Amino acid sequence: MLSTFVITAAIAVLGLKIFNVFPIEKNEPAGDEIASNNDGEPVSNEPIADEPKPEPVASSSVLVTKATSSNCTIKNGYLMLINPNFTVETSFIATRKTELISLSYHYGIQEANRNNGDNLMDPVAAAKLYEMVNAYKVDYPGHEIMTRSCFRERGTNCGRMCYPTGTTDHHTGLTCDLIDQSYGSSLDTSLYNQHPEWRWLKANSYKYGFIDRFPSEWAGGPMSAPRNLNEVGTTGLYETWHYRYVGVEAATEIATGKYNNGQYDSLEHYLLSRGLVTDLINATCKAN
Ligand SMILES: [Zn+2]
């Protein structure tokens, strides 16, 4: 009886093998395993092709190029884009420093935390910042905006909130982290959002050419998740205190969502919508 069962089972298994019912073993990873590099970013599993790739076809209409300071509108001027995909060289940062002025010396805007740089900013942006902090002071007596960190020569390497040298908006000379001293010196987004004065800043800064550079709407997920800089313009950050000069016209279009259905825009999405950036991941731009 038992031997009959064993023989029957063996025949059944052999039949299933012949008809390929059992899955074929592969050496590929399971579908939800994504290879990643040291930064946790996905890397391609595509095999390297043996044949040489064809040269790109030259065309007089090709205006798209890798963004560099010499070939790209958004690497100069007030719409300058620097982020982990659109990076700059240390020589660019050194040159930029020579073009900036001291907010403390020229406008009496003090830096709350003096070890973050020299409180430097582009002269045009600095004049507009002065206008903005004065308007704030008039509307909210007893409150005063101070800078915490403006131009930075070096980046930082301390996780999601930090950027290696060459990748931070703080190299533009158009940015300052701002604080209201009466809230204390802690940079805490939830704390800042509790204050009507700070909500005034987000609502009115565009009139002075400034934008909330890392608005909650474009954070691309919770701050506890990996940084998400996606192809449509999420920034991966939510920093209530980080204000960036882009000029009054662009700031107005960003704050009023001209290219974002009336909702607050991100600088990345705005530049993409205007065609000045052509690929946010591969850092290509429309050539000058
Ligand atoms: Zn900042």
Short mmCIF file of C-alpha atoms and ligand atoms in Angstrom, two decimals:
data_model
loop_
_atom_site.label_atom_id
_atom_site.label_comp_id
_atom_site.label_asym_id
_atom_site.label_seq_id
_atom_site.Cartn_x
_atom_site.Cartn_y
_atom_site.Cartn_z
CA MET A 1 0.00 0.00 0.00
CA LEU A 2 2.74 2.45 1.05
CA SER A 3 4.98 1.53 -1.92
CA THR A 4 2.06 2.09 -4.31
CA PHE A 5 1.62 5.59 -2.86
CA VAL A 6 5.33 6.37 -3.20
CA ILE A 7 5.44 5.25 -6.82
CA THR A 8 2.28 7.22 -7.65
CA ALA A 9 3.72 10.37 -6.04
CA ALA A 10 7.02 9.99 -7.91
CA ILE A 11 5.22 9.71 -11.24
CA ALA A 12 3.15 12.78 -10.41
CA VAL A 13 6.23 14.89 -9.59
CA LEU A 14 8.01 13.74 -12.76
CA GLY A 15 4.94 14.71 -14.79
CA LEU A 16 4.83 18.18 -13.30
CA LYS A 17 8.54 18.68 -14.07
CA ILE A 18 8.06 17.60 -17.66
CA PHE A 19 5.16 20.03 -18.12
CA ASN A 20 7.15 22.82 -16.48
CA VAL A 21 4.72 23.38 -13.66
CA PHE A 22 7.47 24.08 -11.13
CA PRO A 23 8.99 27.53 -11.51
CA ILE A 24 12.38 27.77 -13.14
CA GLU A 25 15.02 28.91 -10.67
CA LYS A 26 16.65 32.22 -11.50
CA ASN A 27 19.53 34.15 -10.03
CA GLU A 28 17.65 37.48 -10.25
CA PRO A 29 16.54 39.29 -7.10
CA ALA A 30 12.89 39.25 -6.10
CA GLY A 31 10.72 41.88 -7.72
CA ASP A 32 10.61 44.25 -4.78
CA GLU A 33 14.34 44.21 -4.17
CA ILE A 34 15.86 47.30 -5.70
CA ALA A 35 19.62 47.55 -5.91
CA SER A 36 20.93 50.74 -4.38
CA ASN A 37 24.18 52.61 -4.03
CA ASN A 38 25.67 53.83 -0.76
CA ASP A 39 23.29 56.78 -0.66
CA GLY A 40 20.29 54.49 -0.81
CA GLU A 41 19.45 55.65 -4.31
CA PRO A 42 18.31 53.05 -6.82
CA VAL A 43 20.88 52.01 -9.38
CA SER A 44 20.17 50.39 -12.70
CA ASN A 45 20.34 46.64 -13.14
CA GLU A 46 20.49 47.06 -16.91
CA PRO A 47 23.27 45.01 -18.51
CA ILE A 48 25.99 47.00 -20.23
CA ALA A 49 25.48 46.74 -23.97
CA ASP A 50 28.37 45.33 -26.00
CA GLU A 51 27.81 47.45 -29.07
CA PRO A 52 28.81 51.14 -28.95
CA LYS A 53 26.00 53.61 -28.42
CA PRO A 54 25.14 55.78 -31.42
CA GLU A 55 26.32 59.37 -31.26
CA PRO A 56 23.55 61.87 -30.51
CA VAL A 57 22.12 63.38 -33.64
CA ALA A 58 23.23 66.99 -34.01
CA SER A 59 20.40 69.40 -34.55
CA SER A 60 20.24 73.15 -34.75
CA SER A 61 17.16 73.05 -32.52
CA VAL A 62 18.95 71.29 -29.64
CA LEU A 63 19.17 73.81 -26.83
CA VAL A 64 19.24 71.37 -23.97
CA THR A 65 22.50 70.87 -22.15
CA LYS A 66 23.98 69.82 -18.84
CA ALA A 67 23.65 72.80 -16.52
CA THR A 68 26.89 74.64 -15.87
CA SER A 69 27.55 78.21 -14.83
CA SER A 70 28.79 79.10 -18.30
CA ASN A 71 26.01 77.67 -20.42
CA CYS A 72 22.84 77.91 -18.42
CA THR A 73 20.60 80.82 -17.50
CA ILE A 74 19.61 79.25 -14.21
CA LYS A 75 23.23 79.13 -13.04
CA ASN A 76 23.37 82.91 -13.08
CA GLY A 77 21.02 85.59 -11.91
CA TYR A 78 18.19 85.47 -9.43
CA LEU A 79 16.69 82.20 -10.65
CA MET A 80 19.91 80.34 -9.86
CA LEU A 81 19.25 76.68 -9.05
CA ILE A 82 21.63 74.77 -6.81
CA ASN A 83 20.51 71.47 -5.29
CA PRO A 84 21.88 67.91 -5.03
CA ASN A 85 21.27 67.40 -8.78
CA PHE A 86 22.25 70.89 -9.97
CA THR A 87 25.65 71.26 -8.35
CA VAL A 88 28.40 73.89 -8.54
CA GLU A 89 32.21 73.78 -8.30
CA THR A 90 34.14 75.28 -5.39
CA SER A 91 35.57 77.88 -7.80
CA PHE A 92 32.02 79.05 -8.52
CA ILE A 93 31.36 79.38 -4.78
CA ALA A 94 34.60 81.34 -4.23
CA THR A 95 33.75 83.78 -7.03
CA ARG A 96 30.23 84.19 -5.76
CA LYS A 97 31.52 85.19 -2.33
CA THR A 98 33.35 88.17 -3.80
CA GLU A 99 30.07 89.51 -5.21
CA LEU A 100 28.27 89.67 -1.86
CA ILE A 101 27.95 92.30 0.86
CA SER A 102 27.58 92.14 4.65
CA LEU A 103 24.02 92.42 5.93
CA SER A 104 25.32 93.42 9.36
CA TYR A 105 27.54 96.20 8.05
CA HIS A 106 25.29 97.67 5.37
CA TYR A 107 21.83 97.17 6.86
CA GLY A 108 22.25 96.41 10.54
CA ILE A 109 20.57 93.02 10.10
CA GLN A 110 22.24 90.87 12.72
CA GLU A 111 23.13 87.22 12.48
CA ALA A 112 21.77 85.26 15.45
CA ASN A 113 24.31 82.48 15.22
CA ARG A 114 27.63 83.98 14.26
CA ASN A 115 29.48 80.82 13.39
CA ASN A 116 27.54 80.17 10.19
CA GLY A 117 29.39 82.58 7.89
CA ASP A 118 29.83 86.29 7.43
CA ASN A 119 26.16 87.21 7.01
CA LEU A 120 26.74 87.82 3.30
CA MET A 121 24.17 88.37 0.60
CA ASP A 122 23.81 89.60 -2.96
CA PRO A 123 23.46 93.44 -2.90
CA VAL A 124 20.06 93.55 -4.62
CA ALA A 125 18.64 90.75 -2.47
CA ALA A 126 20.07 92.41 0.65
CA ALA A 127 18.29 95.69 -0.08
CA LYS A 128 14.99 93.86 -0.52
CA LEU A 129 15.56 91.81 2.64
CA TYR A 130 16.04 95.06 4.52
CA GLU A 131 12.68 96.32 3.21
CA MET A 132 10.99 93.07 4.22
CA VAL A 133 12.34 92.89 7.77
CA ASN A 134 11.39 96.53 8.31
CA ALA A 135 7.83 95.87 7.15
CA TYR A 136 7.69 92.92 9.57
CA LYS A 137 8.90 95.09 12.42
CA VAL A 138 6.28 97.77 11.66
CA ASP A 139 3.43 95.26 11.51
CA TYR A 140 4.58 93.37 14.60
CA PRO A 141 6.14 95.74 17.12
CA GLY A 142 8.50 93.95 19.44
CA HIS A 143 9.34 91.33 16.83
CA GLU A 144 12.53 91.41 14.87
CA ILE A 145 13.82 89.17 12.10
CA MET A 146 17.44 88.17 12.30
CA THR A 147 19.44 85.96 10.01
CA ARG A 148 20.74 82.64 11.20
CA SER A 149 22.71 81.51 8.15
CA CYS A 150 23.01 83.19 4.75
CA PHE A 151 25.82 82.50 2.27
CA ARG A 152 27.81 79.38 3.04
CA GLU A 153 31.10 78.39 1.42
CA ARG A 154 30.88 74.84 2.63
CA GLY A 155 28.09 72.34 2.82
CA THR A 156 27.35 69.99 5.65
CA ASN A 157 27.19 66.21 5.89
CA CYS A 158 24.72 65.32 8.59
CA GLY A 159 21.79 63.53 7.02
CA ARG A 160 18.69 64.66 5.23
CA MET A 161 18.65 68.27 6.39
CA CYS A 162 22.24 68.79 5.28
CA TYR A 163 23.98 69.16 1.96
CA PRO A 164 27.56 68.46 0.87
CA THR A 165 29.55 71.36 -0.54
CA GLY A 166 28.37 72.23 -4.05
CA THR A 167 24.75 71.19 -3.52
CA THR A 168 23.14 73.75 -1.21
CA ASP A 169 20.94 76.75 -1.97
CA HIS A 170 23.11 78.61 0.56
CA HIS A 171 25.85 78.93 -2.10
CA THR A 172 23.64 81.23 -4.19
CA GLY A 173 24.16 84.33 -2.06
CA LEU A 174 20.40 84.84 -2.45
CA THR A 175 19.29 82.91 0.60
CA CYS A 176 19.07 83.36 4.36
CA ASP A 177 17.68 81.25 7.12
CA LEU A 178 15.61 83.76 9.08
CA ILE A 179 14.44 83.69 12.66
CA ASP A 180 12.31 85.79 14.94
CA GLN A 181 14.32 86.12 18.12
CA SER A 182 11.20 86.18 20.27
CA TYR A 183 10.58 82.52 19.37
CA GLY A 184 14.00 81.51 20.63
CA SER A 185 16.81 80.31 18.41
CA SER A 186 15.54 76.80 17.68
CA LEU A 187 14.75 76.12 14.04
CA ASP A 188 11.61 74.06 14.45
CA THR A 189 9.06 74.12 11.66
CA SER A 190 6.05 73.27 13.81
CA LEU A 191 7.06 75.93 16.33
CA TYR A 192 7.37 78.61 13.65
CA ASN A 193 4.05 77.74 12.06
CA GLN A 194 2.23 78.49 15.31
CA HIS A 195 3.03 82.17 14.99
CA PRO A 196 0.87 84.60 12.98
CA GLU A 197 3.92 86.78 12.33
CA TRP A 198 5.67 83.96 10.55
CA ARG A 199 2.60 83.17 8.49
CA TRP A 200 2.66 86.83 7.43
CA LEU A 201 6.16 86.27 6.13
CA LYS A 202 5.13 83.43 3.85
CA ALA A 203 2.06 85.35 2.69
CA ASN A 204 3.90 88.59 1.94
CA SER A 205 7.53 87.82 1.15
CA TYR A 206 6.88 87.63 -2.61
CA LYS A 207 6.20 91.38 -2.60
CA TYR A 208 9.88 91.80 -1.74
CA GLY A 209 11.06 89.15 -4.21
CA PHE A 210 11.47 86.35 -1.66
CA ILE A 211 9.95 82.87 -1.61
CA ASP A 212 9.58 80.13 0.96
CA ARG A 213 12.21 77.97 -0.75
CA PHE A 214 11.20 74.67 0.86
CA PRO A 215 7.44 74.85 1.41
CA SER A 216 5.54 71.99 3.01
CA GLU A 217 3.54 71.55 -0.20
CA TRP A 218 6.66 70.40 -2.05
CA ALA A 219 8.49 68.45 0.63
CA GLY A 220 7.67 65.22 -1.20
CA GLY A 221 6.87 63.23 1.92
CA PRO A 222 7.55 63.32 5.64
CA MET A 223 10.90 64.58 6.80
CA SER A 224 11.55 61.20 8.40
CA ALA A 225 11.56 59.55 4.94
CA PRO A 226 14.52 59.53 2.53
CA ARG A 227 15.01 62.84 0.73
CA ASN A 228 12.84 62.95 -2.34
CA LEU A 229 13.91 65.24 -5.18
CA ASN A 230 11.63 64.05 -7.92
CA GLU A 231 11.22 64.78 -11.62
CA VAL A 232 8.33 67.23 -11.20
CA GLY A 233 9.88 69.44 -8.54
CA THR A 234 9.60 68.14 -4.99
CA THR A 235 12.46 69.53 -2.94
CA GLY A 236 12.70 66.88 -0.23
CA LEU A 237 12.78 69.57 2.43
CA TYR A 238 10.38 71.50 4.64
CA GLU A 239 12.14 74.51 6.17
CA THR A 240 9.85 77.29 7.33
CA TRP A 241 12.79 79.61 7.92
CA HIS A 242 14.64 79.33 4.61
CA TYR A 243 13.86 82.36 2.42
CA ARG A 244 15.27 82.83 -1.04
CA TYR A 245 15.40 85.87 -3.30
CA VAL A 246 14.27 85.27 -6.91
CA GLY A 247 13.09 88.78 -7.85
CA VAL A 248 9.59 90.20 -7.46
CA GLU A 249 8.19 88.93 -10.75
CA ALA A 250 9.23 85.29 -10.28
CA ALA A 251 8.38 85.36 -6.57
CA THR A 252 4.88 86.60 -7.39
CA GLU A 253 4.40 83.84 -9.96
CA ILE A 254 5.68 81.20 -7.52
CA ALA A 255 3.63 82.41 -4.55
CA THR A 256 0.44 82.76 -6.57
CA GLY A 257 1.01 79.46 -8.38
CA LYS A 258 0.97 80.74 -11.95
CA TYR A 259 2.27 77.37 -13.13
CA ASN A 260 0.77 75.33 -10.29
CA ASN A 261 -3.01 75.82 -10.43
CA GLY A 262 -2.93 78.76 -8.06
CA GLN A 263 -1.03 76.87 -5.36
CA TYR A 264 2.38 77.74 -3.91
CA ASP A 265 5.05 76.48 -6.28
CA SER A 266 8.56 75.13 -5.76
CA LEU A 267 11.49 76.78 -7.51
CA GLU A 268 12.29 73.47 -9.21
CA HIS A 269 8.76 73.01 -10.58
CA TYR A 270 8.58 76.66 -11.61
CA LEU A 271 11.82 76.46 -13.62
CA LEU A 272 10.68 73.22 -15.23
CA SER A 273 7.30 74.72 -16.11
CA ARG A 274 8.99 77.71 -17.75
CA GLY A 275 11.29 75.44 -19.76
CA LEU A 276 14.45 76.89 -18.22
CA VAL A 277 15.24 73.48 -16.74
CA THR A 278 14.52 70.51 -18.96
CA ASP A 279 15.25 67.58 -16.64
CA LEU A 280 15.34 67.94 -12.85
CA ILE A 281 17.00 64.58 -12.26
CA ASN A 282 19.71 64.72 -14.94
CA ALA A 283 20.33 68.44 -14.40
CA THR A 284 19.81 69.65 -17.93
CA CYS A 285 18.81 73.17 -18.80
CA LYS A 286 17.94 75.30 -21.74
CA ALA A 287 21.22 76.71 -23.01
CA ASN A 288 21.83 80.45 -22.99
ZN ZN B 1 18.66 77.06 4.90
#
